[in-house]
Short mmCIF file of C-alpha atoms in Angstrom, two decimals:
data_model
loop_
_atom_site.label_atom_id
_atom_site.label_comp_id
_atom_site.label_asym_id
_atom_site.label_seq_id
_atom_site.Cartn_x
_atom_site.Cartn_y
_atom_site.Cartn_z
CA MET A 23 0.00 0.00 0.00
CA SER A 24 1.35 3.40 -0.92
CA LEU A 25 1.71 6.15 1.61
CA GLU A 26 -1.06 8.13 -0.06
CA GLN A 27 -3.52 5.27 0.11
CA ARG A 28 -2.76 4.74 3.74
CA ASP A 29 -3.30 8.42 4.37
CA GLU A 30 -6.71 8.27 2.70
CA ARG A 31 -7.71 5.35 4.85
CA GLY A 32 -6.65 7.30 7.91
CA SER A 33 -8.77 10.24 6.82
CA LEU A 34 -11.83 8.05 6.34
CA ARG A 35 -11.33 6.65 9.82
CA TRP A 36 -11.14 10.16 11.27
CA PHE A 37 -14.22 11.21 9.30
CA LEU A 38 -16.08 8.32 10.92
CA THR A 39 -14.67 9.25 14.33
CA GLY A 40 -16.01 12.77 13.78
CA MET A 41 -19.40 11.32 12.79
CA ARG A 42 -19.56 9.50 16.08
CA GLY A 43 -19.64 12.92 17.74
CA ILE A 44 -23.34 12.95 16.87
CA LEU A 45 -23.82 10.80 19.99
CA SER A 46 -22.05 13.30 22.24
CA LEU A 47 -23.85 15.38 24.84
CA PRO A 48 -23.67 18.72 22.97
CA ALA A 49 -25.05 17.15 19.78
CA ILE A 50 -27.96 15.62 21.65
CA ILE A 51 -28.70 18.90 23.43
CA LEU A 52 -28.74 20.69 20.07
CA MET A 53 -31.18 18.11 18.64
CA THR A 54 -33.69 18.93 21.38
CA SER A 55 -33.32 22.61 20.47
CA TYR A 56 -34.11 21.80 16.84
CA VAL A 57 -37.24 19.91 17.90
CA GLY A 58 -38.18 23.24 19.51
CA PHE A 59 -37.41 25.06 16.26
CA ALA A 60 -39.70 22.72 14.31
CA ALA A 61 -42.54 23.47 16.76
CA PHE A 62 -41.87 27.20 16.36
CA ALA A 63 -41.87 26.89 12.56
CA VAL A 64 -45.28 25.15 12.63
CA GLN A 65 -46.72 27.94 14.77
CA ALA A 66 -45.25 30.55 12.44
CA GLY A 67 -46.92 28.96 9.42
CA LEU A 68 -43.81 27.69 7.63
CA THR A 69 -44.14 24.54 5.54
CA ARG A 70 -42.15 21.45 6.42
CA SER A 71 -39.74 21.87 3.51
CA GLU A 72 -39.21 25.55 4.27
CA ALA A 73 -38.26 24.67 7.85
CA VAL A 74 -35.82 22.02 6.61
CA ALA A 75 -34.37 24.35 3.94
CA MET A 76 -33.80 27.00 6.60
CA THR A 77 -31.97 24.53 8.83
CA LEU A 78 -29.70 23.33 6.02
CA GLY A 79 -29.17 26.75 4.45
CA ILE A 80 -28.61 28.92 7.52
CA TRP A 81 -27.44 26.45 10.16
CA ALA A 82 -27.48 28.92 13.02
CA LEU A 83 -30.41 28.65 15.38
CA PRO A 84 -30.53 32.32 16.49
CA ALA A 85 -30.42 33.51 12.86
CA GLN A 86 -33.20 31.05 11.94
CA MET A 87 -35.38 32.28 14.81
CA ILE A 88 -34.78 35.89 13.74
CA LEU A 89 -35.64 35.16 10.11
CA VAL A 90 -38.86 33.35 11.08
CA GLY A 91 -39.67 36.21 13.45
CA SER A 92 -39.24 38.83 10.76
CA MET A 93 -41.30 36.74 8.31
CA ILE A 94 -44.17 36.66 10.83
CA GLY A 95 -43.82 40.40 11.28
CA GLY A 96 -44.07 40.84 7.51
CA ALA A 97 -40.69 42.55 7.21
CA ASN A 98 -39.35 42.98 3.66
CA ILE A 99 -36.31 41.15 2.37
CA ALA A 100 -33.86 44.00 3.07
CA ALA A 101 -34.97 44.38 6.69
CA SER A 102 -34.83 40.61 7.19
CA PHE A 103 -31.36 40.48 5.67
CA LEU A 104 -30.16 43.22 8.01
CA ALA A 105 -31.58 41.59 11.13
CA VAL A 106 -30.13 38.18 10.26
CA THR A 107 -26.74 39.44 9.14
CA LEU A 108 -26.28 41.50 12.33
CA SER A 109 -26.83 38.37 14.41
CA SER A 110 -24.41 36.42 12.23
CA ILE A 111 -21.39 38.74 12.37
CA ARG A 112 -20.25 36.64 15.33
CA MET A 113 -19.59 33.79 12.87
CA MET A 114 -16.54 35.61 11.53
CA PRO A 115 -14.30 35.49 14.65
CA MET A 116 -15.66 32.03 15.48
CA VAL A 117 -14.63 30.65 12.09
CA ALA A 118 -11.37 32.64 12.04
CA SER A 119 -10.29 31.14 15.37
CA ILE A 120 -10.93 27.56 14.22
CA VAL A 121 -9.39 27.73 10.71
CA PRO A 122 -5.70 28.04 11.76
CA GLU A 123 -6.10 25.03 14.03
CA MET A 124 -7.93 22.94 11.44
CA ARG A 125 -6.01 23.41 8.19
CA THR A 126 -2.63 22.22 7.03
CA SER A 127 -0.51 24.14 4.53
CA LYS A 128 -2.06 21.96 1.79
CA THR A 129 -5.76 22.38 2.67
CA PRO A 130 -7.49 24.08 -0.29
CA VAL A 131 -9.40 27.28 0.44
CA TRP A 132 -12.60 26.02 -1.25
CA LEU A 133 -12.72 23.14 1.20
CA LEU A 134 -12.43 25.51 4.16
CA LEU A 135 -15.13 27.75 2.65
CA PHE A 136 -17.41 24.73 2.29
CA LEU A 137 -16.74 23.43 5.81
CA SER A 138 -17.21 26.87 7.37
CA HIS A 139 -20.93 26.47 6.71
CA PHE A 140 -21.06 23.80 9.40
CA ILE A 141 -19.51 26.01 12.07
CA ALA A 142 -22.12 27.30 14.51
CA ILE A 143 -21.95 27.57 18.26
CA THR A 144 -22.18 23.83 19.08
CA SER A 145 -19.66 22.75 16.47
CA TRP A 146 -17.40 25.66 17.46
CA VAL A 147 -17.31 24.37 21.03
CA PHE A 148 -16.81 20.81 19.73
CA ALA A 149 -13.96 21.86 17.44
CA SER A 150 -12.21 24.15 19.90
CA THR A 151 -12.25 21.49 22.61
CA ARG A 152 -11.40 18.39 20.53
CA LEU A 153 -9.40 19.33 17.43
CA ARG A 154 -6.15 19.51 19.38
CA ASP A 155 -6.36 15.76 20.14
CA VAL A 156 -6.60 14.89 16.43
CA PRO A 157 -3.44 14.58 14.28
CA ARG A 158 -3.22 17.76 12.21
CA GLU A 159 -3.46 16.10 8.80
CA HIS A 160 -6.78 14.49 9.78
CA ARG A 161 -8.44 17.46 11.47
CA VAL A 162 -10.33 18.57 8.35
CA ALA A 163 -11.74 15.05 7.91
CA PHE A 164 -12.63 14.83 11.60
CA PHE A 165 -14.47 18.15 11.59
CA ALA A 166 -16.20 17.37 8.28
CA GLY A 167 -17.47 14.09 9.72
CA PHE A 168 -18.90 15.80 12.74
CA GLY A 169 -20.19 19.01 11.13
CA ILE A 170 -21.89 17.47 8.11
CA THR A 171 -23.49 14.74 10.22
CA LEU A 172 -24.72 17.20 12.84
CA THR A 173 -26.30 19.52 10.27
CA SER A 174 -27.98 16.79 8.23
CA THR A 175 -29.24 14.96 11.31
CA ASN A 176 -30.83 18.12 12.64
CA ALA A 177 -32.40 18.89 9.26
CA LEU A 178 -33.85 15.37 9.38
CA ILE A 179 -35.08 15.94 12.92
CA VAL A 180 -36.84 19.15 11.88
CA GLY A 181 -38.45 17.30 8.97
CA ILE A 182 -39.62 14.40 11.13
CA SER A 183 -40.73 16.26 14.25
CA TYR A 184 -42.54 18.95 12.22
CA GLY A 185 -46.17 18.78 13.28
CA ILE A 186 -45.65 15.81 15.59
CA VAL A 187 -44.10 17.25 18.72
CA SER A 188 -46.06 20.33 19.65
CA GLN A 189 -44.32 21.07 22.91
CA PHE A 190 -42.47 19.37 25.74
CA PRO A 191 -44.05 19.55 29.23
CA PRO A 192 -42.91 22.86 30.84
CA ILE A 193 -40.42 21.44 33.37
CA VAL A 194 -38.81 19.20 30.74
CA ALA A 195 -38.63 22.11 28.30
CA GLY A 196 -37.07 24.30 31.03
CA ALA A 197 -34.45 21.67 31.86
CA LEU A 198 -33.64 21.18 28.16
CA PHE A 199 -33.28 24.92 27.65
CA MET A 200 -30.88 25.18 30.60
CA LEU A 201 -28.68 22.36 29.23
CA THR A 202 -27.27 24.54 26.45
CA PRO A 203 -25.74 27.36 28.53
CA VAL A 204 -24.44 25.14 31.34
CA TYR A 205 -22.88 22.79 28.80
CA PHE A 206 -21.07 25.69 27.10
CA ILE A 207 -19.92 27.05 30.47
CA SER A 208 -18.41 23.82 31.76
CA SER A 209 -16.97 22.49 28.49
CA ILE A 210 -15.34 25.76 27.45
CA TRP A 211 -13.87 26.28 30.93
CA ALA A 212 -12.66 22.67 31.16
CA SER A 213 -10.88 22.94 27.81
CA ALA A 214 -9.49 26.48 28.26
CA SER A 215 -5.77 25.81 28.40
CA GLN A 216 -4.67 29.39 27.69
CA PRO A 217 -5.13 32.14 30.29
CA VAL A 218 -6.38 34.52 27.58
CA VAL A 219 -9.35 32.23 26.94
CA ARG A 220 -10.21 32.12 30.65
CA ILE A 221 -10.06 35.90 30.96
CA ALA A 222 -12.24 36.31 27.85
CA PHE A 223 -14.65 33.74 29.30
CA VAL A 224 -15.21 35.80 32.45
CA VAL A 225 -15.38 39.13 30.61
CA GLY A 226 -17.91 37.77 28.10
CA ILE A 227 -20.18 36.30 30.79
CA VAL A 228 -20.25 39.59 32.70
CA LEU A 229 -20.59 41.89 29.68
CA GLY A 230 -23.23 39.89 27.77
CA PRO A 231 -26.21 40.54 30.05
CA ILE A 232 -25.09 44.07 30.99
CA LEU A 233 -24.72 45.19 27.37
CA ALA A 234 -28.03 43.50 26.51
CA LEU A 235 -29.66 46.08 28.79
CA VAL A 236 -27.60 49.04 27.55
CA VAL A 237 -27.28 48.40 23.78
CA PRO A 238 -29.70 45.56 22.98
CA GLN A 239 -29.03 45.59 19.21
CA PHE A 240 -25.26 45.25 19.38
CA ASP A 241 -24.75 43.59 22.77
CA VAL A 242 -23.14 40.35 21.58
CA LEU A 243 -20.95 42.08 19.05
CA LEU A 244 -19.73 44.68 21.54
CA ALA A 245 -19.20 42.09 24.26
CA GLY A 246 -17.18 40.06 21.78
CA VAL A 247 -15.02 42.71 20.17
CA GLY A 248 -14.78 45.07 23.17
CA GLY A 249 -14.65 42.38 25.86
CA GLY A 250 -12.34 40.15 23.82
CA THR A 251 -9.95 43.04 23.19
CA CYS A 252 -9.94 43.89 26.93
CA ALA A 253 -9.22 40.25 27.77
CA TYR A 254 -6.41 40.18 25.21
CA LEU A 255 -4.84 43.37 26.60
CA ILE A 256 -5.09 42.12 30.20
CA ASP A 257 -3.42 38.87 29.14
CA ARG A 258 -0.69 40.69 27.23
CA TYR A 259 0.02 42.93 30.22
CA ARG A 260 0.16 39.82 32.43
CA ARG A 261 2.59 38.08 30.06
CA HIS A 262 4.86 41.15 29.82
CA ARG A 263 4.98 41.52 33.57
CA GLN A 264 5.75 37.84 34.00
CA ARG A 265 8.57 38.14 31.51
CA ALA A 266 9.90 41.27 33.23
CA VAL A 267 9.87 39.48 36.59
CA GLU A 268 11.64 36.46 35.10
CA GLU A 269 14.27 38.64 33.47
CA GLY A 270 14.77 40.66 36.64
CA ALA A 271 15.22 37.57 38.79
CA MET B 5 -46.99 29.24 -6.19
CA LEU B 6 -45.27 32.59 -6.57
CA GLU B 7 -45.50 33.21 -2.85
CA GLU B 8 -43.91 29.85 -2.09
CA TYR B 9 -41.06 30.65 -4.44
CA CYS B 10 -40.62 34.00 -2.70
CA THR B 11 -40.10 32.30 0.65
CA TYR B 12 -37.19 30.31 -0.75
CA VAL B 13 -35.63 33.45 -2.23
CA LEU B 14 -35.96 34.99 1.23
CA ILE B 15 -34.32 31.95 2.84
CA VAL B 16 -31.42 32.05 0.38
CA VAL B 17 -30.81 35.82 0.44
CA ALA B 18 -31.78 36.88 3.97
CA GLY B 19 -30.80 33.53 5.50
CA PHE B 20 -28.03 31.68 3.71
CA ILE B 21 -26.11 34.62 2.21
CA ALA B 22 -26.68 36.87 5.26
CA THR B 23 -25.07 34.21 7.47
CA ASP B 24 -22.49 32.48 5.29
CA PHE B 25 -21.06 35.78 4.11
CA TRP B 26 -19.51 36.14 7.62
CA ARG B 27 -18.35 32.53 7.67
CA TRP B 28 -16.52 33.08 4.36
CA LEU B 29 -14.91 36.25 5.69
CA GLY B 30 -13.89 34.22 8.74
CA VAL B 31 -12.15 31.65 6.51
CA LEU B 32 -10.32 34.34 4.54
CA ALA B 33 -9.21 36.10 7.75
CA GLY B 34 -8.37 32.90 9.63
CA ASN B 35 -6.41 31.52 6.71
CA ARG B 36 -3.89 34.35 7.09
CA LEU B 37 -3.36 33.68 10.79
CA ASN B 38 -0.45 31.63 11.98
CA GLU B 39 -1.25 29.26 14.83
CA GLU B 40 1.35 30.86 17.07
CA SER B 41 0.58 34.44 16.09
CA GLU B 42 -0.37 37.22 18.44
CA ALA B 43 -3.36 38.07 16.20
CA LEU B 44 -4.82 34.61 16.72
CA ASN B 45 -4.66 35.17 20.48
CA TRP B 46 -6.82 38.24 19.98
CA VAL B 47 -9.26 36.46 17.64
CA ARG B 48 -9.58 33.63 20.18
CA ALA B 49 -10.32 36.14 22.93
CA VAL B 50 -12.98 37.84 20.78
CA ALA B 51 -14.62 34.53 19.81
CA THR B 52 -14.64 33.28 23.40
CA ALA B 53 -16.03 36.52 24.85
CA LEU B 54 -18.69 36.52 22.17
CA VAL B 55 -19.79 32.93 22.75
CA MET B 56 -19.87 33.49 26.52
CA ALA B 57 -21.97 36.65 26.08
CA VAL B 58 -24.52 34.63 24.10
CA THR B 59 -24.38 31.92 26.80
CA ALA B 60 -24.88 34.30 29.73
CA LYS B 61 -27.82 35.90 27.93
CA LEU B 62 -29.49 32.50 27.63
CA ILE B 63 -29.46 32.27 31.44
CA VAL B 64 -30.30 35.90 32.28
CA PHE B 65 -32.83 36.55 29.48
CA PRO B 66 -34.22 33.14 28.49
CA THR B 67 -37.01 32.76 25.95
CA GLY B 68 -39.87 30.28 26.15
CA VAL B 69 -40.82 28.41 29.31
CA LEU B 70 -37.92 29.64 31.44
CA ALA B 71 -38.88 33.27 30.82
CA ASP B 72 -41.36 33.04 33.72
CA SER B 73 -38.94 31.40 36.18
CA PRO B 74 -37.25 33.66 38.76
CA LEU B 75 -33.86 35.08 37.75
CA TRP B 76 -32.32 34.27 41.17
CA LEU B 77 -33.11 30.57 40.68
CA ARG B 78 -31.42 30.44 37.26
CA LEU B 79 -28.39 32.36 38.53
CA ALA B 80 -28.15 30.21 41.67
CA ALA B 81 -28.42 27.00 39.62
CA ALA B 82 -25.69 28.12 37.21
CA GLY B 83 -23.46 29.65 39.92
CA ILE B 84 -23.65 26.84 42.48
CA GLY B 85 -23.35 24.29 39.68
CA PHE B 86 -20.19 25.97 38.37
CA CYS B 87 -18.61 26.07 41.86
CA ILE B 88 -19.31 22.35 42.40
CA PHE B 89 -17.92 21.68 38.90
CA LEU B 90 -14.69 23.53 39.83
CA ALA B 91 -14.44 21.83 43.23
CA THR B 92 -14.89 18.30 41.88
CA GLY B 93 -12.17 18.30 39.26
CA LYS B 94 -13.87 20.00 36.28
CA LYS B 95 -15.92 17.10 34.91
CA VAL B 96 -18.27 18.40 32.20
CA ALA B 97 -21.00 15.93 33.22
CA VAL B 98 -20.99 17.42 36.74
CA GLY B 99 -21.12 20.94 35.31
CA VAL B 100 -24.21 20.02 33.29
CA ILE B 101 -26.16 17.76 35.65
CA VAL B 102 -25.83 19.78 38.88
CA PRO B 103 -27.20 23.12 37.57
CA VAL B 104 -30.07 21.42 35.72
CA ALA B 105 -30.93 19.39 38.85
CA ILE B 106 -30.93 22.55 40.99
CA LEU B 107 -33.14 24.32 38.46
CA VAL B 108 -35.64 21.46 38.21
CA ALA B 109 -35.77 21.08 42.01
CA GLY B 110 -36.37 24.82 42.35
CA LEU B 111 -39.12 24.83 39.74
CA PHE B 112 -40.85 21.93 41.54
CA LEU B 113 -40.64 23.62 44.94
CA LEU B 114 -41.94 26.91 43.58
CA GLU B 115 -44.87 25.18 41.93
CA ALA B 116 -45.80 23.23 45.08
#
């Protein structure tokens, strides 16, 4: 067997390993959220195929909710575009922080552009906590296996649960809703190896709700760019001081 | 028929393009970043702060059924849960189960 063949086999294996991520806790939590989206789509008067097309085409739950909301409100296409695109700006730093970790020097740009579609909050957390344990040359295959499976499974779930599940009982729905934030909190903290990530974690948690009260339209964006920059500067100051102390000693 | 077609145009333009445009920009920006670069440190900080802002908002301003539950209960569930998670060796399962259990117990007690 040539080296190249062996490499392809390895990639297939990593693709399948990524696929298995569909059985992980975050993937299962997300599926329950998409059952909720299907119920919302029924109430809003979307057809089954429209709800599925939205899931496949947008693949970002907040953006989907906003688009459905503006359709109910009868907003025109330009207003809908603006509302959705404002909520999706956050995708840019999320994707930009994953790409350097995922690619090799040989990964073609078109492949990264294609795979970026599957990056949303759940797969961002999955990638930023697990990619480092995958050999670099197989990371693209690993993420593709997970991302593509997660998106298509949820599209399937929307298609199947459309019109069947109207609503979970309130306490179950409450518990399911709470799963998402507490999963993000514990998994991101547990995997934060760099101090800068931990500082940004704390700054983001504090700024998010405060800015939501002060500047509700741009809260997430400001908390991200402003809070992230603060966290970065604090970390840089900390590193410089540490270095100064080490050099002085 | 025409109206149906319009909905799909809306999904493609105001949904797909409005969202993936930022993902593509993210690829183009991220592709220029070196894994050890100072700029990537900043991008990581921005992405993390942003995701945590979204997360905290889910707890403080929830939609749906949790919207009617008291804020102190949600904060206590998340806060106590996180402390127990830190104290018991940072197991993600602990960090997920404990807060949800506190929340459910609280909702039951408040209803009774």
